[in-house]
């Protein structure tokens, strides 16, 4: 195995090591990079580690005084063989040792003088728990190894995709959706439901995956009145008196009873009829209640029948995009997300629908940590899936650019995290607290990642690793992302209008 692998250098004896957890080697290859995995043949087995830091040194340049002195006349390199004296030292963190096909804890240091090689990719694959049939998310940084993660490990205990705006969260989510749609039935497929806050995923419909994708226009979503608790209606009636609320509650109960007896569904019109017919409401209360119900009607959310049928959103290997981009009210979006999440989970518990993953863009809006003034109507439903979903095949993929505002309960249940570039110190801190196995060096690397580069950490990988997210296979024009384009089109439209008016005159 070792002969085909590139030689990286020679283990040296230093003050710190070699120990069972760290060693250093003097670099003999141009290809050594921070984060790279290396292996060393030791007495007890094959030791696997990764380069944690690299130092470059040169005796010629050690004394600031003499460097300054020499460089005043001419560069030192013209008079001395300075490049011959340069050497590079790489520090390695030991991950473990392979012995008899198993990864065990390293119990004896590697020997100084021994050669270090680039890690064998089969070995690495085993160590990282990647598998041939896994979901292909990208390639390992510094290696050709494909990061193909096990579906169970990635999703069963929930996934969080965290990063600042513009670093590639939605792109990665699209890659994941492609992988889920491409799975063969015999491997086990899930249904995918995407809560699409900005209408970014609708393009899937016109891609090669179109047949497996359905789009739900958020403006057409209707929740049947019978599924709406009076308490929720009250949130739209801030000025209602407790007596008025009690009456409305009674009327809703009556409607429910009637509905159950006659098997007829009912909506706001039926509610209005009941209010009109009520004899318990005084002169002021009746028009007030009717006024509020009118306002609720204008939301265009509450109806007689459910649309879309929530159960139909989940089909194995297919994706349903719930496009909320056309909806203005934050509260209305929350009511929708709450309803969809609750219903999906309850149907899944009864095994009426396939296992599913609910992908939630802007997750911090729906499951916020703090509820200052803002309502958080969907938080309970999301936290319930986060806590109990894994037992029933109900998974969450929380996507957020503000991890610090995301519910700690929900985030801590996400056993796999994929983190792209993050620079905000508060967000970094939260990520450090919520992700097990992430160290300070990794946290600081997160701030320097480029678009599409990510740290994969948690259940889905044997060890935290940096990956480059693979290219998306589907392509479509992203909606309104290019500011120049938007500005140009806006002006063009004005000019066009003007010429049209002039032509008319
Ligand atoms: N892996 C990648 N390869 C190539 N291009 C990418 C990759 N990831 C992201 N991009 C590009 O970078 C831009 C931003 O990506 P994306 O929209 O996914 O960011 P985001 O994190 O979802 O941002 P926001 O928080 O604003 O939603 C897009 O134009 C996208 O095409
Ligand atoms: Mg996005």
CSV table of N, CA and C in Angstrom, one decimal, residues 36-177:
chain,number,residue,atom,x,y,z
A,36,UNK,N,-4.1,18.3,5.6
A,36,UNK,CA,-3.9,17.1,4.8
A,36,UNK,C,-3.7,15.9,5.7
A,37,UNK,N,-4.2,14.7,5.3
A,37,UNK,CA,-4.0,13.5,6.1
A,37,UNK,C,-2.8,12.8,5.7
A,38,UNK,N,-2.0,12.3,6.7
A,38,UNK,CA,-0.8,11.6,6.4
A,38,UNK,C,-0.8,10.3,7.2
A,39,UNK,N,0.1,9.4,6.8
A,39,UNK,CA,0.2,8.1,7.5
A,39,UNK,C,1.6,7.7,7.7
A,40,UNK,N,1.9,7.0,8.8
A,40,UNK,CA,3.2,6.5,9.1
A,40,UNK,C,3.2,5.1,9.5
A,41,UNK,N,4.1,4.3,9.0
A,41,UNK,CA,4.1,2.9,9.3
A,41,UNK,C,4.8,2.8,10.7
A,42,UNK,N,4.1,2.3,11.7
A,42,UNK,CA,4.7,2.2,13.0
A,42,UNK,C,4.8,0.7,13.4
A,43,UNK,N,5.5,0.5,14.5
A,43,UNK,CA,5.7,-0.9,14.9
A,43,UNK,C,4.3,-1.6,15.1
A,44,UNK,N,3.4,-0.9,15.7
A,44,UNK,CA,2.1,-1.6,16.0
A,44,UNK,C,1.0,-1.6,15.0
A,45,UNK,N,1.2,-0.7,14.0
A,45,UNK,CA,0.2,-0.6,12.9
A,45,UNK,C,0.4,0.7,12.1
A,46,UNK,N,-0.6,1.1,11.4
A,46,UNK,CA,-0.4,2.2,10.5
A,46,UNK,C,-1.1,3.4,11.2
A,47,UNK,N,-0.2,4.4,11.5
A,47,UNK,CA,-0.7,5.6,12.3
A,47,UNK,C,-1.3,6.7,11.3
A,48,UNK,N,-2.5,7.1,11.6
A,48,UNK,CA,-3.1,8.1,10.7
A,48,UNK,C,-3.2,9.4,11.4
A,49,UNK,N,-2.8,10.5,10.8
A,49,UNK,CA,-2.9,11.8,11.4
A,49,UNK,C,-3.2,12.9,10.3
A,50,UNK,N,-3.3,14.1,10.8
A,50,UNK,CA,-3.5,15.2,9.8
A,50,UNK,C,-2.6,16.4,10.2
A,51,UNK,N,-2.2,17.1,9.2
A,51,UNK,CA,-1.3,18.2,9.4
A,51,UNK,C,-2.0,19.4,10.1
A,52,UNK,N,-1.6,19.7,11.3
A,52,UNK,CA,-2.3,20.8,12.1
A,52,UNK,C,-1.7,22.1,11.8
A,53,UNK,N,-0.4,22.2,11.6
A,53,UNK,CA,0.3,23.5,11.3
A,53,UNK,C,1.6,23.2,10.6
A,54,UNK,N,2.0,24.2,9.8
A,54,UNK,CA,3.3,24.1,9.1
A,54,UNK,C,4.1,25.3,9.4
A,55,UNK,N,5.4,25.1,9.7
A,55,UNK,CA,6.3,26.2,10.0
A,55,UNK,C,7.4,26.2,9.0
A,56,UNK,N,7.8,27.4,8.6
A,56,UNK,CA,8.9,27.5,7.6
A,56,UNK,C,10.1,28.2,8.3
A,57,UNK,N,11.3,27.6,8.2
A,57,UNK,CA,12.4,28.3,8.9
A,57,UNK,C,13.7,28.3,8.1
A,58,UNK,N,14.6,29.3,8.4
A,58,UNK,CA,15.8,29.4,7.7
A,58,UNK,C,16.8,30.1,8.6
A,59,UNK,N,17.9,29.4,8.9
A,59,UNK,CA,18.9,29.9,9.9
A,59,UNK,C,19.5,31.2,9.4
A,60,UNK,N,19.6,31.4,8.1
A,60,UNK,CA,20.2,32.7,7.6
A,60,UNK,C,19.4,33.9,8.0
A,61,UNK,N,18.1,33.7,8.3
A,61,UNK,CA,17.3,34.8,8.5
A,61,UNK,C,16.8,34.9,10.0
A,62,UNK,N,17.6,34.2,10.9
A,62,UNK,CA,17.2,34.2,12.3
A,62,UNK,C,17.5,35.5,13.0
A,63,UNK,N,18.6,36.1,12.7
A,63,UNK,CA,19.0,37.3,13.4
A,63,UNK,C,18.6,38.5,12.7
A,64,UNK,N,17.6,39.3,13.3
A,64,UNK,CA,17.1,40.5,12.6
A,64,UNK,C,18.2,41.5,12.3
A,65,UNK,N,19.1,41.6,13.3
A,65,UNK,CA,20.2,42.5,13.1
A,65,UNK,C,21.1,42.3,11.9
A,66,UNK,N,21.5,41.0,11.7
A,66,UNK,CA,22.4,40.7,10.6
A,66,UNK,C,21.6,40.8,9.3
A,67,UNK,N,20.3,40.3,9.3
A,67,UNK,CA,19.5,40.4,8.1
A,67,UNK,C,19.4,41.9,7.6
A,68,UNK,N,19.1,42.8,8.6
A,68,UNK,CA,19.0,44.2,8.3
A,68,UNK,C,20.3,44.7,7.7
A,69,UNK,N,21.4,44.3,8.3
A,69,UNK,CA,22.7,44.8,8.0
A,69,UNK,C,23.1,44.4,6.5
A,70,UNK,N,22.9,43.0,6.3
A,70,UNK,CA,23.3,42.5,4.9
A,70,UNK,C,22.4,43.1,3.8
A,71,UNK,N,21.1,43.2,4.1
A,71,UNK,CA,20.1,43.5,3.1
A,71,UNK,C,20.3,45.0,2.7
A,72,UNK,N,21.0,45.8,3.5
A,72,UNK,CA,21.2,47.2,3.2
A,72,UNK,C,22.0,47.3,1.9
A,73,UNK,N,23.0,46.5,1.7
A,73,UNK,CA,23.8,46.5,0.5
A,73,UNK,C,23.1,45.8,-0.7
A,74,UNK,N,22.8,44.5,-0.5
A,74,UNK,CA,22.2,43.7,-1.5
A,74,UNK,C,21.4,42.6,-0.9
A,75,UNK,N,20.5,42.0,-1.6
A,75,UNK,CA,19.7,40.9,-1.0
A,75,UNK,C,20.6,39.8,-0.6
A,76,UNK,N,20.3,39.2,0.6
A,76,UNK,CA,21.2,38.1,1.1
A,76,UNK,C,21.3,36.9,0.2
A,77,UNK,N,20.2,36.7,-0.6
A,77,UNK,CA,20.2,35.5,-1.5
A,77,UNK,C,21.3,35.6,-2.6
A,78,UNK,N,21.8,36.9,-2.9
A,78,UNK,CA,22.8,36.9,-3.9
A,78,UNK,C,24.2,36.5,-3.4
A,79,UNK,N,24.4,36.7,-2.1
A,79,UNK,CA,25.7,36.3,-1.6
A,79,UNK,C,25.8,35.0,-0.8
A,80,UNK,N,24.6,34.5,-0.4
A,80,UNK,CA,24.6,33.3,0.4
A,80,UNK,C,23.6,32.3,-0.2
A,81,UNK,N,23.9,31.0,0.0
A,81,UNK,CA,23.0,29.9,-0.5
A,81,UNK,C,21.8,29.8,0.4
A,82,UNK,N,21.1,30.9,0.6
A,82,UNK,CA,20.0,31.0,1.6
A,82,UNK,C,18.9,29.9,1.3
A,83,UNK,N,18.6,29.7,0.1
A,83,UNK,CA,17.5,28.7,-0.2
A,83,UNK,C,17.8,27.3,0.3
A,84,UNK,N,19.1,27.0,0.2
A,84,UNK,CA,19.6,25.6,0.6
A,84,UNK,C,19.3,25.4,2.1
A,85,UNK,N,19.2,26.5,2.9
A,85,UNK,CA,19.0,26.4,4.3
A,85,UNK,C,17.6,26.5,4.8
A,86,UNK,N,16.7,26.6,3.8
A,86,UNK,CA,15.3,26.7,4.3
A,86,UNK,C,14.8,25.3,4.5
A,87,UNK,N,14.0,25.1,5.6
A,87,UNK,CA,13.3,23.9,5.8
A,87,UNK,C,11.9,24.1,6.4
A,88,UNK,N,11.1,23.1,6.2
A,88,UNK,CA,9.7,23.3,6.6
A,88,UNK,C,9.3,22.2,7.5
A,89,UNK,N,8.7,22.5,8.6
A,89,UNK,CA,8.3,21.5,9.6
A,89,UNK,C,6.7,21.5,9.6
A,90,UNK,N,6.2,20.3,9.6
A,90,UNK,CA,4.8,20.1,9.7
A,90,UNK,C,4.5,19.4,11.0
A,91,UNK,N,3.5,20.0,11.7
A,91,UNK,CA,3.0,19.3,12.9
A,91,UNK,C,1.8,18.5,12.6
A,92,UNK,N,1.8,17.3,13.2
A,92,UNK,CA,0.7,16.4,12.9
A,92,UNK,C,-0.1,16.0,14.1
A,93,UNK,N,-1.4,16.0,14.0
A,93,UNK,CA,-2.2,15.5,15.1
A,93,UNK,C,-2.6,14.1,14.8
A,94,UNK,N,-2.3,13.2,15.7
A,94,UNK,CA,-2.6,11.7,15.4
A,94,UNK,C,-4.1,11.4,15.7
A,95,UNK,N,-4.7,10.8,14.7
A,95,UNK,CA,-6.1,10.4,14.9
A,95,UNK,C,-6.3,9.0,15.5
A,96,UNK,N,-5.3,8.1,15.1
A,96,UNK,CA,-5.5,6.8,15.6
A,96,UNK,C,-4.6,5.9,14.8
A,97,UNK,N,-4.8,4.6,15.0
A,97,UNK,CA,-4.0,3.6,14.3
A,97,UNK,C,-4.8,2.5,13.8
A,98,UNK,N,-4.5,2.1,12.5
A,98,UNK,CA,-5.2,1.0,11.9
A,98,UNK,C,-4.4,-0.3,12.3
A,99,UNK,N,-5.1,-1.2,12.8
A,99,UNK,CA,-4.5,-2.5,13.1
A,99,UNK,C,-5.6,-3.6,12.8
A,100,UNK,N,-5.2,-4.5,12.0
A,100,UNK,CA,-6.2,-5.6,11.6
A,100,UNK,C,-7.5,-5.1,11.1
A,101,UNK,N,-7.4,-4.0,10.3
A,101,UNK,CA,-8.6,-3.4,9.7
A,101,UNK,C,-9.4,-2.5,10.6
A,102,UNK,N,-9.0,-2.4,11.8
A,102,UNK,CA,-9.8,-1.6,12.7
A,102,UNK,C,-9.0,-0.3,13.1
A,103,UNK,N,-9.8,0.7,13.4
A,103,UNK,CA,-9.1,2.0,13.9
A,103,UNK,C,-9.1,1.9,15.4
A,104,UNK,N,-7.9,2.0,16.0
A,104,UNK,CA,-7.8,2.0,17.4
A,104,UNK,C,-7.0,3.2,17.9
A,105,UNK,N,-7.1,3.5,19.2
A,105,UNK,CA,-6.3,4.6,19.7
A,105,UNK,C,-4.8,4.3,19.6
A,106,UNK,N,-4.0,5.3,19.2
A,106,UNK,CA,-2.6,5.0,19.1
A,106,UNK,C,-2.0,4.9,20.5
A,107,UNK,N,-1.2,3.9,20.8
A,107,UNK,CA,-0.7,3.7,22.1
A,107,UNK,C,0.8,3.7,22.2
A,108,UNK,N,1.5,4.0,21.1
A,108,UNK,CA,2.9,4.1,21.1
A,108,UNK,C,3.4,5.1,20.0
A,109,UNK,N,4.3,6.0,20.3
A,109,UNK,CA,4.7,7.0,19.4
A,109,UNK,C,5.4,6.5,18.1
A,110,UNK,N,5.3,7.2,17.0
A,110,UNK,CA,6.0,6.8,15.8
A,110,UNK,C,7.5,7.1,16.0
A,111,UNK,N,8.4,6.4,15.3
A,111,UNK,CA,9.8,6.6,15.5
A,111,UNK,C,10.4,7.8,14.7
A,112,UNK,N,11.2,8.6,15.4
A,112,UNK,CA,11.9,9.7,14.6
A,112,UNK,C,12.7,9.0,13.5
A,113,UNK,N,12.8,9.7,12.4
A,113,UNK,CA,13.6,9.1,11.2
A,113,UNK,C,12.7,8.4,10.2
A,114,UNK,N,11.5,8.0,10.6
A,114,UNK,CA,10.7,7.2,9.8
A,114,UNK,C,10.0,8.1,8.7
A,115,UNK,N,9.6,7.5,7.6
A,115,UNK,CA,9.0,8.3,6.5
A,115,UNK,C,7.5,8.5,6.7
A,116,UNK,N,7.1,9.7,6.3
A,116,UNK,CA,5.7,10.1,6.4
A,116,UNK,C,5.1,10.1,4.9
A,117,UNK,N,4.0,9.4,4.7
A,117,UNK,CA,3.3,9.4,3.4
A,117,UNK,C,2.0,10.1,3.4
A,118,UNK,N,1.6,10.5,2.3
A,118,UNK,CA,0.2,11.0,2.1
A,118,UNK,C,-0.7,9.8,2.4
A,119,UNK,N,-1.9,10.1,3.1
A,119,UNK,CA,-2.7,8.9,3.5
A,119,UNK,C,-3.3,8.2,2.3
A,120,UNK,N,-3.4,6.9,2.5
A,120,UNK,CA,-4.1,6.1,1.5
A,120,UNK,C,-5.5,6.4,1.5
A,121,UNK,N,-6.1,6.6,0.3
A,121,UNK,CA,-7.5,7.1,0.3
A,121,UNK,C,-8.5,6.0,0.7
A,122,UNK,N,-8.2,4.7,0.5
A,122,UNK,CA,-9.1,3.7,1.0
A,122,UNK,C,-9.2,3.7,2.5
A,123,UNK,N,-8.0,3.9,3.1
A,123,UNK,CA,-7.9,4.0,4.6
A,123,UNK,C,-8.7,5.2,5.1
A,124,UNK,N,-8.5,6.3,4.4
A,124,UNK,CA,-9.1,7.6,4.8
A,124,UNK,C,-10.6,7.4,4.7
A,125,UNK,N,-11.1,6.8,3.7
A,125,UNK,CA,-12.5,6.6,3.5
A,125,UNK,C,-13.1,5.8,4.7
A,126,UNK,N,-12.4,4.8,5.1
A,126,UNK,CA,-12.8,4.0,6.2
A,126,UNK,C,-12.8,4.8,7.5
A,127,UNK,N,-11.8,5.6,7.6
A,127,UNK,CA,-11.6,6.4,8.8
A,127,UNK,C,-12.8,7.4,8.9
A,128,UNK,N,-13.1,8.0,7.8
A,128,UNK,CA,-14.1,9.1,7.8
A,128,UNK,C,-15.5,8.5,7.7
A,129,UNK,N,-15.7,7.2,7.6
A,129,UNK,CA,-17.0,6.6,7.4
A,129,UNK,C,-17.7,7.0,6.1
A,130,UNK,N,-16.9,7.3,5.1
A,130,UNK,CA,-17.6,7.6,3.8
A,130,UNK,C,-17.8,6.2,3.1
A,131,UNK,N,-18.8,6.2,2.3
A,131,UNK,CA,-19.1,4.9,1.6
A,131,UNK,C,-19.5,5.1,0.2
A,132,UNK,N,-19.3,4.0,-0.6
A,132,UNK,CA,-19.5,4.1,-2.1
A,132,UNK,C,-20.9,4.6,-2.4
A,133,UNK,N,-21.9,4.1,-1.7
A,133,UNK,CA,-23.3,4.4,-2.0
A,133,UNK,C,-23.8,5.6,-1.3
A,134,UNK,N,-22.9,6.3,-0.6
A,134,UNK,CA,-23.3,7.5,0.2
A,134,UNK,C,-23.7,8.7,-0.7
A,135,UNK,N,-24.2,9.7,0.0
A,135,UNK,CA,-24.6,11.0,-0.7
A,135,UNK,C,-23.3,11.8,-1.0
A,136,UNK,N,-23.1,12.0,-2.3
A,136,UNK,CA,-21.9,12.7,-2.8
A,136,UNK,C,-22.0,14.2,-2.6
A,137,UNK,N,-21.4,14.7,-1.6
A,137,UNK,CA,-21.5,16.1,-1.3
A,137,UNK,C,-20.4,17.0,-1.8
A,138,UNK,N,-19.2,16.4,-1.9
A,138,UNK,CA,-18.0,17.1,-2.4
A,138,UNK,C,-16.8,16.3,-2.3
A,139,UNK,N,-15.6,17.0,-2.4
A,139,UNK,CA,-14.4,16.3,-2.3
A,139,UNK,C,-13.6,16.8,-1.1
A,140,UNK,N,-12.8,15.9,-0.5
A,140,UNK,CA,-12.0,16.3,0.6
A,140,UNK,C,-11.0,17.3,0.2
A,141,UNK,N,-10.8,18.3,1.1
A,141,UNK,CA,-9.7,19.3,0.8
A,141,UNK,C,-8.4,18.6,0.8
A,142,UNK,N,-7.5,18.9,-0.2
A,142,UNK,CA,-6.2,18.4,-0.3
A,142,UNK,C,-6.1,16.9,-0.7
A,143,UNK,N,-7.2,16.3,-1.0
A,143,UNK,CA,-7.3,14.9,-1.4
A,143,UNK,C,-8.2,14.8,-2.6
A,144,UNK,N,-8.1,13.6,-3.3
A,144,UNK,CA,-9.1,13.4,-4.3
A,144,UNK,C,-10.3,12.7,-3.8
A,145,UNK,N,-10.3,12.3,-2.6
A,145,UNK,CA,-11.4,11.4,-2.0
A,145,UNK,C,-12.7,12.2,-2.0
A,146,UNK,N,-13.7,11.4,-2.5
A,146,UNK,CA,-15.1,12.0,-2.6
A,146,UNK,C,-15.7,11.8,-1.2
A,147,UNK,N,-16.3,12.9,-0.7
A,147,UNK,CA,-17.0,12.8,0.5
A,147,UNK,C,-18.4,12.3,0.3
A,148,UNK,N,-18.6,11.0,0.4
A,148,UNK,CA,-19.9,10.3,0.2
A,148,UNK,C,-20.4,9.8,1.5
A,149,UNK,N,-21.3,10.5,2.0
A,149,UNK,CA,-21.7,10.3,3.4
A,149,UNK,C,-23.0,9.4,3.5
A,150,UNK,N,-23.0,8.6,4.6
A,150,UNK,CA,-24.1,7.7,4.8
A,150,UNK,C,-25.4,8.5,5.1
A,151,UNK,N,-26.5,8.1,4.4
A,151,UNK,CA,-27.8,8.9,4.6
A,151,UNK,C,-28.2,8.9,6.0
A,152,UNK,N,-28.2,7.7,6.7
A,152,UNK,CA,-28.6,7.6,8.1
A,152,UNK,C,-27.8,8.6,8.9
A,153,UNK,N,-26.5,8.5,8.8
A,153,UNK,CA,-25.7,9.3,9.7
A,153,UNK,C,-25.8,10.8,9.4
A,154,UNK,N,-26.1,11.1,8.2
A,154,UNK,CA,-26.3,12.6,7.9
A,154,UNK,C,-27.6,13.1,8.3
A,155,UNK,N,-28.7,12.3,8.1
A,155,UNK,CA,-30.0,12.9,8.3
A,155,UNK,C,-30.8,12.4,9.5
A,156,UNK,N,-30.6,11.2,9.9
A,156,UNK,CA,-31.5,10.6,10.9
A,156,UNK,C,-31.5,11.5,12.2
A,157,UNK,N,-30.3,11.9,12.6
A,157,UNK,CA,-30.3,12.8,13.8
A,157,UNK,C,-30.1,14.3,13.3
A,158,UNK,N,-30.7,14.6,12.2
A,158,UNK,CA,-30.8,16.0,11.8
A,158,UNK,C,-29.5,16.7,11.4
A,159,UNK,N,-29.6,17.6,10.4
A,159,UNK,CA,-28.5,18.3,9.9
A,159,UNK,C,-28.7,19.8,10.0
A,160,UNK,N,-27.6,20.5,10.2
A,160,UNK,CA,-27.7,22.0,10.2
A,160,UNK,C,-26.6,22.5,9.2
A,161,UNK,N,-27.1,23.3,8.3
A,161,UNK,CA,-26.1,24.0,7.4
A,161,UNK,C,-26.0,25.4,7.8
A,162,UNK,N,-24.8,25.8,8.2
A,162,UNK,CA,-24.7,27.1,8.8
A,162,UNK,C,-23.6,27.9,8.1
A,163,UNK,N,-23.9,29.2,7.8
A,163,UNK,CA,-22.9,30.0,7.2
A,163,UNK,C,-23.4,31.4,7.0
A,164,UNK,N,-22.5,32.4,6.8
A,164,UNK,CA,-23.0,33.7,6.6
A,164,UNK,C,-23.6,33.8,5.2
A,165,UNK,N,-24.2,34.9,4.9
A,165,UNK,CA,-24.9,35.1,3.7
A,165,UNK,C,-24.0,35.0,2.5
A,166,UNK,N,-24.4,34.3,1.4
A,166,UNK,CA,-23.6,34.2,0.2
A,166,UNK,C,-22.4,33.3,0.2
A,167,UNK,N,-22.3,32.4,1.2
A,167,UNK,CA,-21.2,31.5,1.2
A,167,UNK,C,-21.5,30.1,0.6
A,168,UNK,N,-22.8,29.9,0.3
A,168,UNK,CA,-23.1,28.6,-0.5
A,168,UNK,C,-24.0,27.7,0.3
A,169,UNK,N,-24.8,28.2,1.2
A,169,UNK,CA,-25.7,27.3,1.9
A,169,UNK,C,-26.8,26.7,1.0
A,170,UNK,N,-27.4,27.5,0.2
A,170,UNK,CA,-28.5,27.1,-0.6
A,170,UNK,C,-28.0,26.2,-1.8
A,171,UNK,N,-26.8,26.5,-2.2
A,171,UNK,CA,-26.1,25.7,-3.2
A,171,UNK,C,-25.9,24.3,-2.7
A,172,UNK,N,-25.3,24.2,-1.5
A,172,UNK,CA,-25.1,22.9,-0.9
A,172,UNK,C,-26.4,22.2,-0.7
A,173,UNK,N,-27.4,22.9,-0.2
A,173,UNK,CA,-28.7,22.3,0.0
A,173,UNK,C,-29.2,21.7,-1.3
A,174,UNK,N,-29.0,22.4,-2.4
A,174,UNK,CA,-29.4,21.9,-3.8
A,174,UNK,C,-28.6,20.6,-4.1
A,175,UNK,N,-27.3,20.6,-3.8
A,175,UNK,CA,-26.5,19.4,-4.1
A,175,UNK,C,-27.1,18.2,-3.3
A,176,UNK,N,-27.5,18.5,-2.0
A,176,UNK,CA,-28.0,17.4,-1.2
A,176,UNK,C,-29.4,16.9,-1.8
A,177,UNK,N,-30.2,17.9,-2.2
A,177,UNK,CA,-31.5,17.5,-2.8
A,177,UNK,C,-31.3,16.6,-4.0
